[in-house]
Amino acid sequence: MKKINCILLIDDNPADNEYHKIIITEANVCNNIQIAIDGRKAIDYIMKSGEPNQSSTFPKPDLIYLDINMPQMNGFEFLEEYHRLDERLKAKIVIIMLTTSLNPDDKIRAMSYKELTEFENKPLTVEMLHETVEKYF
Amino acid sequence: MASFQNISIRNKLTAIIRNRAIKELSQLNEQLEQRVKECKANLTKTQAALQLSQEKYHKIVEQTDIALYSSDYKEYLTYVNAVFKKLSGYTENELVGKLFLEIIAPDWKEKVTKFYKEQFDNKVQESLFSFPIITKSGEKKWIEQTVTQLKEGDLIAGLNAIVRDITERIKTEEKLKEYQYFFNNSHDLITIANESHFEIINPNFRKVLGYSEKELLEKRFMDFIHPDDVNTTLLEIEKLRTGVESLNFRNRYRRKDGSYLLFEWNVTPDPITGKFYASARDITDRKKAENKLIESEHFLNSIIENIPNMIFVKDAKDLRFVRFNKAGEDLLGYSKADLMGKNDYDFFPKTEADFFTTKDKEVLESGKLLEIEEEPIHTRYKGDRIVETKKIPILDGHGHPLYLLGISNDITDLKKLLAELKQKSEELANTNKELEQFVYVASHDLQEPLRTISNFVVLLKKKYSGTADTATAQYLQFVVDAATRMQNLIKDLLDLSRVGKNVVFIEVDCNEVLTEVIADMEASIKESNAKITAAKLPVLKGNTRELKQLFQNLISNAIKFHKKNVIPEINITVEDKNTEYLFAIKDNGIGIEEQSINKLFVIFHRLNTSTEYPGTGIGLATCKKIVDLHNGKIWIESKFGEGSTFYFTLPKENNLKHNGTQTTLK
């Protein structure tokens, strides 16, 4: 099974983050799992990851799982902010919106952001991870 | 010698005889002469007498007031007297020598000729005959003439006629005849009566009442009168006795068949003879009609008076009130007596009265009904009210306005109520929106913790698989199942609450919709081996997302309720029904019992046990909501054990009934 370097989970729900960590570990696709509990913190993380000598503390994520509903900055706001980031920071990052929302409007809205790759519903499964890694890496 | 002697004797004798004869003759002659003389004298006397007589006669003839004429046997006039000349208007010269026939009225000439011919043929000496002549001035005069024939031996030498002018008599006779005709043929009942009996009655009396003339004349007229009318009739007779006329007096008369007729009498009494000259008219039918009219008037009146709307009528000329109903009195606070003959300016502020009057004139000029949706009106006790008024012109036969009819409805309370209702309904709509929003948000927010529970229970189950005791494993399974079911419930609730939200209608190709649905449902189709066939579906106005949901719910329903060990077969067809399409989704599933069909589209209503056929009871309610949103209808035909067909209609052209509210997540 292919392995990627780092996955960034952007979610305010610690239970979800814990669960996703277990599933990612179980899927055995990545050993470095980073967590940002809202969009603002995630942007900060990505900006930090571009700074020199920060790669050990803020490793650059290959894959981001992005929740929609979060305090401070929600998923959509994150995507808007992310859009304005330097291209070098964004290079090769795959962003997947991972949400509870079954609202097709949310999906349509999400897919309108060019930096977003996929729209998936929680819960994350081993199969989903394998498929994604297979497909994009 | 004897002879001689004889001769001498004879001679002697002869002389003697001769002398005697002469003597006698001369005596005779004298006598004769005397006689002639006497005769002559007599003749002269007679002639003088005759002359005298003739003159006398002539004088008589000329001086009499009887008209006379004579004619010869050919009827040429030979003589006319002065009276005849006066009667005919012609002069003697114009008449004598002319045919009498010439002055006879043209239409009588033949008749007169015929009459006299018969007279003469039958040798009737004298005859009387009447006929009209035309006088010189052209006037028609009736004459009666007695004609006597003048005979010379057997021959008719001429005629003498005595003529009387009977024009006046004939006129009187004719008039009398007319009176008689009138009397006999009048449809009124005409009688001359005394205080107790009819003395003369016209034939119509018999006809109308059915009695013989004898019966009517013999009995007292009071015997025919309705018992209830006897007293009033007696009083009326009392009045007549004093010489006062009776006009339009009514009483009832009994017919021979026992029924009663209502008579209206006009009676003129003759105070000298005590007789009554009376005419009556049978007004039974008129009275009935009058009664009907009164009834109908009463009927209309009752309606007008009791109708809850104000009804008023103004005369077209100067817009004064001529009619007002009770509702009008109640509304305005004025009595009919206050209102009659007055106009708007007597009761309302000038601006209002101006407005009413302007509208009135508009209606009367246009001749058309006018509806005034709202107009303020000042009332005496109820303050300012708002009325809705219809103004209608009432026209005469020539289309000219006679009256203005107004019907007003006091809508003050209604308007207040409507405003309240509007507010309430807005509140309700808001509540409804809030409720929907609540359901949406609640179900959305419920998802996350539920999923977390579900996730970790699954992990727990995995972690303890093989090591946990049977009971623990079973408990964990219960939690997993309950969480899954709750997740489905929330998902369906979300679908339902989302119907109509942020919806726009566009051209939707139903074939594409179906293809996407089948693709999305790939797993469950594969699992059940379901065979889905579909006709070519139309393109119509609708919402893609909702239609997808509709097809998906119905197809998943059909798959879900398949018969055990029978491959589900689902056939989708469509029929063009002019303005709409009729879709049918037919399955070979378990079918639905008839008594359950009506409950099918009710939310949370489930027909089957969850273990056998898991479901939330929301799916079909969502379908109904989607079809409603598309202005269509949805229903089902089903035979228990044989499968069901879901029908729904979708209009070809469509506009959104109501736009959903924007729902955003927190």
Coordinates of C-alpha atoms in Angstrom, one line a residue, chain B residues 84-632:
Chain B
F84 CA -140.1 67.9 -50.5
K85 CA -138.0 70.6 -52.1
K86 CA -136.8 71.7 -48.7
L87 CA -136.2 68.1 -47.7
S88 CA -134.2 67.3 -50.7
G89 CA -132.5 70.7 -51.1
Y90 CA -133.3 70.8 -54.8
T91 CA -135.4 73.4 -56.7
E92 CA -138.5 72.4 -58.6
N93 CA -136.7 72.7 -61.9
E94 CA -134.0 70.4 -60.7
L95 CA -136.5 67.8 -59.7
V96 CA -139.4 67.9 -62.1
G97 CA -138.8 65.8 -65.2
K98 CA -136.0 63.9 -63.4
L99 CA -136.1 60.3 -62.2
F100 CA -136.9 60.1 -58.5
L101 CA -134.4 57.2 -58.4
E102 CA -131.6 59.7 -58.9
I103 CA -131.8 61.1 -55.4
I104 CA -132.0 57.8 -53.6
A105 CA -128.8 56.8 -51.8
P106 CA -126.7 54.8 -54.2
D107 CA -126.5 51.7 -52.1
W108 CA -130.3 51.7 -51.7
K109 CA -131.3 52.3 -55.4
E110 CA -131.5 48.7 -56.3
K111 CA -133.4 47.7 -53.2
V112 CA -135.9 50.5 -53.6
T113 CA -136.4 49.7 -57.3
K114 CA -136.9 46.0 -56.4
F115 CA -139.4 46.8 -53.7
Y116 CA -141.6 49.0 -55.9
K117 CA -141.4 46.6 -58.8
E118 CA -142.8 43.9 -56.5
Q119 CA -145.5 46.2 -55.3
F120 CA -146.6 47.0 -58.8
D121 CA -146.4 43.4 -60.0
N122 CA -148.5 42.3 -57.1
K123 CA -150.9 45.2 -57.8
V124 CA -150.6 46.5 -54.3
Q125 CA -152.3 49.9 -54.4
E126 CA -150.5 51.5 -51.5
S127 CA -147.2 50.8 -49.8
L128 CA -145.0 52.1 -47.1
F129 CA -141.2 52.0 -47.4
S130 CA -138.2 53.6 -45.8
F131 CA -134.9 54.3 -47.4
P132 CA -132.2 57.0 -47.4
I133 CA -131.9 59.7 -50.0
I134 CA -129.0 62.0 -50.7
T135 CA -129.9 65.7 -50.5
K136 CA -128.4 68.3 -52.8
S137 CA -125.9 69.2 -50.1
G138 CA -124.8 65.5 -50.0
E139 CA -126.4 64.8 -46.7
K140 CA -128.0 61.5 -46.1
K141 CA -131.6 61.7 -45.1
W142 CA -133.9 58.8 -44.2
I143 CA -137.4 59.1 -45.6
E144 CA -140.5 57.0 -45.2
Q145 CA -142.9 57.3 -48.1
T146 CA -146.4 56.1 -48.8
V147 CA -146.9 55.6 -52.4
T148 CA -150.4 55.5 -54.1
Q149 CA -150.8 54.5 -57.6
L150 CA -152.8 56.7 -60.0
K151 CA -154.8 54.5 -62.4
E152 CA -156.4 55.2 -65.7
G153 CA -158.5 52.2 -66.1
D154 CA -156.2 49.3 -65.6
L155 CA -153.1 51.2 -66.5
I156 CA -150.9 52.9 -64.0
A157 CA -150.8 56.5 -64.9
G158 CA -148.5 57.7 -62.2
L159 CA -147.7 57.7 -58.5
N160 CA -148.4 60.0 -55.7
A161 CA -146.1 59.8 -52.7
I162 CA -146.3 61.2 -49.2
V163 CA -142.9 61.5 -47.8
R164 CA -141.8 61.9 -44.2
D165 CA -138.3 62.8 -43.1
I166 CA -137.5 60.1 -40.5
T167 CA -133.7 60.8 -40.2
E168 CA -134.0 61.8 -36.6
R169 CA -136.1 58.7 -35.8
I170 CA -133.7 56.4 -37.6
K171 CA -130.8 58.0 -35.8
T172 CA -132.5 57.5 -32.5
E173 CA -133.3 54.0 -33.4
E174 CA -129.7 53.4 -34.4
K175 CA -128.5 54.9 -31.2
L176 CA -130.9 52.8 -29.3
K177 CA -129.7 49.7 -31.2
E178 CA -126.1 50.7 -30.2
Y179 CA -127.1 51.1 -26.6
Q180 CA -128.8 47.8 -26.8
Y181 CA -125.8 46.2 -28.4
F182 CA -123.6 47.8 -25.8
F183 CA -125.9 46.5 -23.0
N184 CA -126.1 43.1 -24.4
N185 CA -122.4 42.6 -25.2
S186 CA -120.8 44.4 -22.4
H187 CA -118.3 42.3 -20.5
D188 CA -119.3 44.3 -17.4
L189 CA -122.4 43.3 -15.6
I190 CA -125.0 46.0 -16.1
T191 CA -128.2 46.2 -14.3
I192 CA -131.0 48.5 -13.3
A193 CA -132.2 47.5 -9.9
N194 CA -134.4 48.6 -7.1
E195 CA -133.5 48.3 -3.5
S196 CA -134.0 44.6 -3.4
H197 CA -134.2 43.2 -6.9
F198 CA -132.6 43.4 -10.3
E199 CA -135.1 44.7 -12.7
I200 CA -133.1 44.6 -15.9
I201 CA -129.8 42.7 -16.3
N202 CA -127.6 42.3 -19.3
P203 CA -126.8 38.8 -20.7
N204 CA -123.4 38.8 -19.2
F205 CA -125.0 38.5 -15.7
R206 CA -126.3 35.1 -16.6
K207 CA -123.0 34.1 -18.3
V208 CA -120.8 35.2 -15.4
L209 CA -123.0 33.9 -12.5
G210 CA -124.5 30.9 -14.3
Y211 CA -128.1 31.5 -13.3
S212 CA -131.0 32.0 -15.7
E213 CA -132.4 35.5 -16.1
K214 CA -135.5 34.4 -14.3
E215 CA -133.6 33.2 -11.3
L216 CA -131.7 36.4 -11.1
L217 CA -134.7 38.6 -11.4
E218 CA -136.9 36.7 -9.1
K219 CA -134.6 36.4 -6.1
R220 CA -133.5 39.3 -4.0
F221 CA -130.0 40.2 -5.1
M222 CA -128.9 40.1 -1.5
D223 CA -129.5 36.3 -1.7
F224 CA -126.5 36.0 -4.0
I225 CA -124.1 38.0 -1.9
H226 CA -121.5 36.3 0.3
P227 CA -122.7 36.3 3.9
D228 CA -119.6 38.2 5.0
D229 CA -120.3 40.9 2.5
V230 CA -124.1 41.4 3.3
N231 CA -123.5 44.0 6.0
T232 CA -121.2 46.2 3.9
T233 CA -123.6 45.9 1.0
L234 CA -126.5 47.0 3.1
L235 CA -124.5 50.0 4.3
E236 CA -123.7 50.8 0.7
I237 CA -127.3 50.6 -0.2
E238 CA -128.1 53.0 2.6
K239 CA -125.6 55.4 1.2
L240 CA -127.1 55.0 -2.3
R241 CA -130.5 55.9 -0.8
T242 CA -129.2 59.3 0.2
G243 CA -128.4 59.8 -3.5
V244 CA -124.6 59.3 -3.1
E245 CA -122.9 57.4 -5.9
S246 CA -121.1 54.3 -5.1
L247 CA -117.7 53.9 -6.7
N248 CA -115.5 50.8 -6.7
F249 CA -117.6 49.1 -4.1
R250 CA -116.6 45.4 -3.8
N251 CA -118.6 42.4 -2.7
R252 CA -118.7 38.7 -3.5
Y253 CA -121.5 37.0 -5.5
R254 CA -122.2 33.4 -5.4
R255 CA -122.2 31.6 -8.7
K256 CA -124.6 28.8 -9.4
D257 CA -121.8 26.3 -8.9
G258 CA -121.4 27.7 -5.3
S259 CA -118.1 29.5 -6.0
Y260 CA -117.8 33.2 -5.3
L261 CA -116.7 36.0 -7.6
L262 CA -115.5 39.3 -6.5
F263 CA -117.3 42.2 -8.1
E264 CA -116.4 45.8 -8.2
W265 CA -119.5 48.0 -8.5
N266 CA -120.2 51.5 -9.7
V267 CA -123.7 52.5 -8.9
T268 CA -125.6 55.7 -9.6
P269 CA -128.9 56.0 -7.8
D270 CA -131.9 57.9 -9.1
P271 CA -133.3 59.6 -6.1
I272 CA -136.7 60.1 -7.6
T273 CA -137.4 56.6 -8.8
G274 CA -135.2 55.0 -6.2
K275 CA -133.6 52.9 -8.9
F276 CA -130.0 52.0 -9.1
Y277 CA -128.1 52.1 -12.3
A278 CA -125.2 49.8 -11.8
S279 CA -122.4 48.2 -13.5
A280 CA -120.1 45.6 -12.0
R281 CA -116.9 44.0 -13.1
D282 CA -115.6 40.5 -12.1
I283 CA -112.3 41.3 -10.6
T284 CA -111.7 37.9 -9.1
D285 CA -108.6 37.3 -11.3
R286 CA -107.4 40.8 -10.9
K287 CA -107.7 40.5 -7.1
K288 CA -105.8 37.2 -7.3
A289 CA -103.1 39.0 -9.4
E290 CA -103.2 41.9 -7.0
N291 CA -102.7 39.4 -4.1
K292 CA -99.9 37.8 -5.9
L293 CA -98.3 41.1 -6.6
I294 CA -98.7 42.1 -3.0
E295 CA -97.2 38.7 -2.0
S296 CA -94.4 39.1 -4.3
E297 CA -93.8 42.7 -3.2
H298 CA -93.9 41.5 0.4
F299 CA -91.5 38.7 -0.5
L300 CA -89.1 41.1 -2.1
N301 CA -89.5 43.6 0.7
S302 CA -88.7 40.9 3.2
I303 CA -85.5 40.1 1.3
I304 CA -84.5 43.7 1.0
E305 CA -85.3 44.5 4.6
N306 CA -83.6 41.5 6.0
I307 CA -80.5 41.4 3.8
P308 CA -77.5 42.2 5.9
N309 CA -76.2 44.6 3.3
M310 CA -77.2 48.3 3.2
I311 CA -79.5 48.8 0.2
F312 CA -80.5 52.2 -0.9
V313 CA -82.2 53.7 -4.0
K314 CA -81.8 57.3 -5.1
D315 CA -83.8 58.9 -7.8
A316 CA -81.7 59.6 -10.9
K317 CA -82.7 63.2 -11.2
D318 CA -81.5 64.8 -8.0
L319 CA -80.0 61.8 -6.2
R320 CA -82.4 61.9 -3.3
F321 CA -83.0 58.7 -1.3
V322 CA -86.3 57.0 -2.2
R323 CA -85.6 53.7 -0.5
F324 CA -83.6 52.4 2.4
N325 CA -83.5 49.1 4.1
K326 CA -83.1 48.2 7.7
A327 CA -79.4 47.3 7.4
G328 CA -78.9 50.8 5.9
E329 CA -80.7 52.4 8.9
D330 CA -78.6 50.3 11.3
L331 CA -75.4 51.3 9.6
L332 CA -76.0 55.0 9.1
G333 CA -78.0 55.4 12.4
Y334 CA -80.8 57.3 10.7
S335 CA -84.4 56.1 10.2
K336 CA -86.1 55.7 6.9
A337 CA -88.1 58.8 7.7
D338 CA -84.9 60.8 8.3
L339 CA -83.4 59.6 5.0
M340 CA -86.3 59.8 2.5
G341 CA -86.1 62.7 0.2
K342 CA -82.7 63.7 1.5
N343 CA -79.3 63.4 -0.2
D344 CA -75.8 62.6 0.7
Y345 CA -75.0 66.1 1.7
D346 CA -77.5 65.9 4.5
F347 CA -75.7 63.1 6.3
F348 CA -72.1 62.9 5.3
P349 CA -69.1 65.2 5.4
K350 CA -68.7 67.2 2.2
T351 CA -65.7 65.2 0.9
E352 CA -67.5 61.9 1.3
A353 CA -70.7 63.3 -0.2
D354 CA -68.7 64.7 -3.1
F355 CA -67.2 61.3 -3.7
F356 CA -70.5 59.4 -3.5
T357 CA -72.2 61.9 -5.8
T358 CA -69.4 61.7 -8.3
K359 CA -69.6 57.9 -8.4
D360 CA -73.4 58.1 -8.6
K361 CA -73.2 60.4 -11.7
E362 CA -70.6 58.2 -13.2
V363 CA -72.9 55.2 -12.9
L364 CA -76.0 57.0 -14.3
E365 CA -74.0 58.5 -17.2
S366 CA -72.4 55.2 -18.2
G367 CA -75.5 53.1 -17.5
K368 CA -73.2 50.5 -16.1
L369 CA -72.6 48.8 -12.8
L370 CA -69.8 50.2 -10.7
E371 CA -68.0 48.4 -8.0
I372 CA -66.3 50.5 -5.4
E373 CA -64.0 48.2 -3.4
E374 CA -63.6 50.4 -0.5
E375 CA -65.1 53.7 0.5
P376 CA -65.1 55.4 3.9
I377 CA -68.5 56.4 5.2
H378 CA -69.4 58.5 8.3
T379 CA -72.1 57.0 10.4
R380 CA -74.1 58.5 13.2
Y381 CA -73.3 56.1 16.0
K382 CA -70.7 53.7 14.6
G383 CA -68.1 56.2 13.7
D384 CA -66.2 56.0 10.4
R385 CA -66.8 52.7 8.7
I386 CA -65.5 51.2 5.4
V387 CA -68.0 49.9 2.9
E388 CA -67.7 48.0 -0.3
T389 CA -70.4 49.3 -2.6
K390 CA -72.0 48.2 -5.9
K391 CA -73.8 51.0 -7.7
I392 CA -76.3 49.9 -10.3
P393 CA -78.4 52.1 -12.6
I394 CA -82.0 51.2 -13.0
L395 CA -83.2 52.2 -16.4
D396 CA -86.5 52.8 -18.0
G397 CA -87.6 51.1 -21.2
H398 CA -85.7 53.6 -23.3
G399 CA -82.4 53.1 -21.5
H400 CA -82.7 56.4 -19.5
P401 CA -81.8 56.1 -15.8
L402 CA -84.7 56.2 -13.4
Y403 CA -83.0 55.2 -10.2
L404 CA -79.6 54.4 -8.7
L405 CA -79.5 51.2 -6.7
G406 CA -76.7 50.9 -4.2
I407 CA -75.7 47.8 -2.2
S408 CA -73.1 48.3 0.4
N409 CA -71.4 45.9 2.6
D410 CA -69.8 47.1 5.8
I411 CA -66.3 45.6 5.5
T412 CA -64.8 47.4 8.4
D413 CA -64.8 44.3 10.7
L414 CA -63.9 42.1 7.8
K415 CA -60.9 44.2 6.9
K416 CA -59.8 44.2 10.5
L417 CA -60.2 40.4 10.6
L418 CA -58.3 40.1 7.4
A419 CA -55.5 42.1 8.7
E420 CA -55.4 40.0 11.8
L421 CA -55.6 36.9 9.7
K422 CA -52.8 38.1 7.5
Q423 CA -50.7 38.8 10.6
K424 CA -51.6 35.4 12.0
S425 CA -50.9 33.7 8.8
E426 CA -47.5 35.5 8.5
E427 CA -46.8 34.4 12.1
L428 CA -47.8 30.9 11.2
A429 CA -45.6 31.0 8.2
N430 CA -42.8 32.2 10.2
T431 CA -43.4 29.5 12.9
N432 CA -43.6 27.0 10.1
K433 CA -40.3 28.3 8.7
E434 CA -38.8 28.2 12.1
L435 CA -40.0 24.7 12.6
E436 CA -38.6 23.6 9.3
Q437 CA -35.4 25.3 10.1
F438 CA -35.5 23.6 13.5
V439 CA -36.0 20.2 12.0
Y440 CA -33.3 20.9 9.5
V441 CA -30.8 22.2 11.9
A442 CA -31.7 19.7 14.6
S443 CA -31.4 16.8 12.4
H444 CA -28.2 18.1 11.0
D445 CA -26.7 18.7 14.4
L446 CA -28.0 15.4 15.6
Q447 CA -26.0 13.7 12.9
E448 CA -22.6 14.5 14.3
P449 CA -22.9 13.1 17.8
L450 CA -24.8 10.2 16.4
R451 CA -22.1 9.4 13.9
T452 CA -19.5 9.6 16.7
I453 CA -21.6 7.2 18.7
S454 CA -21.9 4.9 15.7
N455 CA -18.2 5.2 14.9
F456 CA -17.0 4.3 18.3
V457 CA -19.5 1.5 18.9
V458 CA -18.4 -0.1 15.7
L459 CA -14.8 0.3 17.0
L460 CA -15.7 -1.2 20.3
K461 CA -17.5 -4.0 18.7
K462 CA -14.4 -4.7 16.5
K463 CA -12.1 -4.4 19.5
Y464 CA -14.1 -6.9 21.6
S465 CA -15.1 -9.2 18.9
G466 CA -14.3 -12.7 20.0
T467 CA -13.5 -11.6 23.6
A468 CA -16.8 -10.2 24.8
D469 CA -19.5 -12.4 26.2
T470 CA -22.6 -13.0 24.2
A471 CA -24.7 -10.5 26.0
T472 CA -22.2 -7.7 25.6
A473 CA -21.9 -8.5 21.9
Q474 CA -25.6 -8.4 21.5
Y475 CA -25.9 -5.1 23.4
L476 CA -23.3 -3.6 21.2
Q477 CA -25.1 -4.9 18.1
F478 CA -28.3 -3.2 19.4
V479 CA -26.5 0.1 19.7
V480 CA -25.1 -0.3 16.2
D481 CA -28.5 -1.0 14.8
A482 CA -30.2 1.7 16.7
A483 CA -27.6 4.2 15.6
T484 CA -27.9 3.2 12.0
R485 CA -31.6 3.4 12.1
M486 CA -31.4 6.8 13.7
Q487 CA -29.0 8.0 11.0
N488 CA -31.4 6.9 8.3
L489 CA -34.2 8.6 10.1
I490 CA -32.3 11.8 10.3
K491 CA -31.2 11.6 6.7
D492 CA -34.8 11.2 5.6
L493 CA -36.0 14.0 7.8
L494 CA -33.3 16.2 6.3
D495 CA -34.5 15.3 2.9
L496 CA -38.1 16.1 3.8
S497 CA -37.3 19.4 5.4
R498 CA -35.1 20.3 2.5
V499 CA -37.9 19.9 -0.1
G500 CA -38.7 23.3 -1.6
K501 CA -35.7 25.0 -0.1
N502 CA -33.6 27.1 -2.5
V503 CA -35.5 25.6 -5.4
V504 CA -35.5 27.0 -8.9
F505 CA -37.4 25.4 -11.8
I506 CA -35.4 24.8 -15.0
E507 CA -35.8 22.4 -18.0
V508 CA -35.1 19.0 -16.6
D509 CA -34.5 16.0 -18.7
C510 CA -36.1 13.1 -16.7
N511 CA -34.0 10.6 -18.6
E512 CA -30.8 12.2 -17.1
V513 CA -32.4 12.3 -13.7
L514 CA -33.2 8.6 -13.8
T515 CA -29.7 7.7 -15.1
E516 CA -28.1 9.5 -12.2
V517 CA -30.5 7.9 -9.7
I518 CA -29.8 4.4 -11.0
A519 CA -26.0 5.2 -10.8
D520 CA -26.3 6.4 -7.2
M521 CA -28.3 3.3 -6.3
E522 CA -25.9 1.0 -8.0
A523 CA -25.1 -0.9 -4.8
S524 CA -28.7 -1.6 -3.8
I525 CA -29.7 -2.5 -7.3
K526 CA -26.8 -5.0 -7.6
E527 CA -27.6 -6.4 -4.2
S528 CA -31.3 -7.0 -5.0
N529 CA -30.7 -8.0 -8.7
A530 CA -33.4 -5.5 -9.5
K531 CA -34.4 -5.2 -13.1
I532 CA -35.3 -1.6 -14.0
T533 CA -36.8 -0.7 -17.3
A534 CA -37.9 2.7 -18.4
A535 CA -39.7 4.3 -21.3
K536 CA -38.3 7.5 -22.9
L537 CA -39.0 10.2 -20.4
P538 CA -39.9 13.8 -21.1
V539 CA -38.1 17.0 -20.6
L540 CA -40.1 19.3 -18.3
K541 CA -40.0 22.3 -16.0
G542 CA -39.0 21.3 -12.5
N543 CA -36.2 21.1 -10.0
T544 CA -33.5 18.5 -10.7
R545 CA -32.5 17.8 -7.2
E546 CA -36.1 17.3 -6.0
L547 CA -37.0 15.1 -9.0
K548 CA -34.0 13.0 -8.4
Q549 CA -35.1 12.6 -4.8
L550 CA -38.6 11.6 -6.0
F551 CA -37.4 8.9 -8.4
Q552 CA -34.8 7.7 -5.9
N553 CA -37.4 7.3 -3.1
L554 CA -39.9 5.6 -5.4
I555 CA -37.4 3.2 -6.9
S556 CA -35.7 2.4 -3.6
N557 CA -39.2 1.8 -2.2
A558 CA -40.0 -0.6 -5.0
I559 CA -36.7 -2.4 -4.4
K560 CA -37.1 -2.5 -0.7
F561 CA -40.6 -4.0 -0.7
H562 CA -39.9 -6.8 -3.1
K563 CA -41.3 -10.3 -2.5
K564 CA -38.9 -12.8 -0.9
N565 CA -37.2 -14.9 -3.5
V566 CA -38.6 -12.8 -6.4
I567 CA -36.3 -10.6 -8.4
P568 CA -37.7 -7.1 -8.2
E569 CA -38.9 -5.8 -11.6
I570 CA -39.5 -2.1 -11.9
N571 CA -41.1 -0.5 -14.9
I572 CA -41.2 3.2 -15.4
T573 CA -43.6 4.6 -18.0
V574 CA -45.0 8.0 -18.9
E575 CA -48.1 9.2 -20.7
D576 CA -48.6 12.6 -22.3
K577 CA -51.8 14.2 -20.9
N578 CA -52.0 17.5 -22.8
T579 CA -50.8 19.9 -20.1
E580 CA -49.0 17.3 -17.9
Y581 CA -47.2 14.0 -17.9
L582 CA -48.5 11.0 -16.0
F583 CA -45.7 8.9 -14.7
A584 CA -46.1 5.4 -13.5
I585 CA -43.6 3.3 -11.5
K586 CA -44.8 -0.2 -11.4
D587 CA -43.3 -3.0 -9.3
N588 CA -43.9 -6.7 -8.6
G589 CA -43.5 -6.3 -4.9
I590 CA -45.6 -7.2 -1.9
G591 CA -48.3 -4.7 -2.7
I592 CA -50.3 -2.7 -0.2
E593 CA -53.5 -3.6 1.5
E594 CA -56.4 -1.4 0.4
Q595 CA -57.2 0.0 3.9
S596 CA -53.6 1.2 4.2
I597 CA -53.4 3.1 0.9
N598 CA -54.7 6.4 2.3
K599 CA -52.1 6.4 5.1
L600 CA -49.3 5.9 2.8
F601 CA -48.2 9.4 2.3
V602 CA -48.5 10.4 5.9
I603 CA -45.2 11.1 7.6
F604 CA -43.8 8.4 9.9
H605 CA -46.5 6.0 8.9
R606 CA -45.0 2.6 8.4
L607 CA -46.9 -0.3 7.1
N608 CA -44.4 -3.0 7.8
T609 CA -42.3 -4.1 10.7
S610 CA -38.8 -2.6 10.8
T611 CA -37.1 -5.9 11.0
E612 CA -38.8 -7.2 7.9
Y613 CA -38.8 -4.0 5.8
P614 CA -36.7 -1.3 7.5
G615 CA -37.8 2.2 6.7
T616 CA -38.4 5.6 8.3
G617 CA -41.9 6.3 7.1
I618 CA -40.7 9.6 5.7
G619 CA -39.8 8.7 2.2
L620 CA -43.3 8.8 0.6
A621 CA -44.2 11.9 2.6
T622 CA -41.1 13.5 1.0
C623 CA -42.3 12.3 -2.5
K624 CA -45.7 13.9 -1.8
K625 CA -44.1 17.1 -0.8
I626 CA -41.9 17.1 -4.0
V627 CA -44.9 16.4 -6.3
D628 CA -46.9 19.1 -4.5
L629 CA -44.1 21.5 -5.0
H630 CA -44.3 20.7 -8.7
N631 CA -48.1 21.3 -8.8
G632 CA -48.7 17.6 -9.5

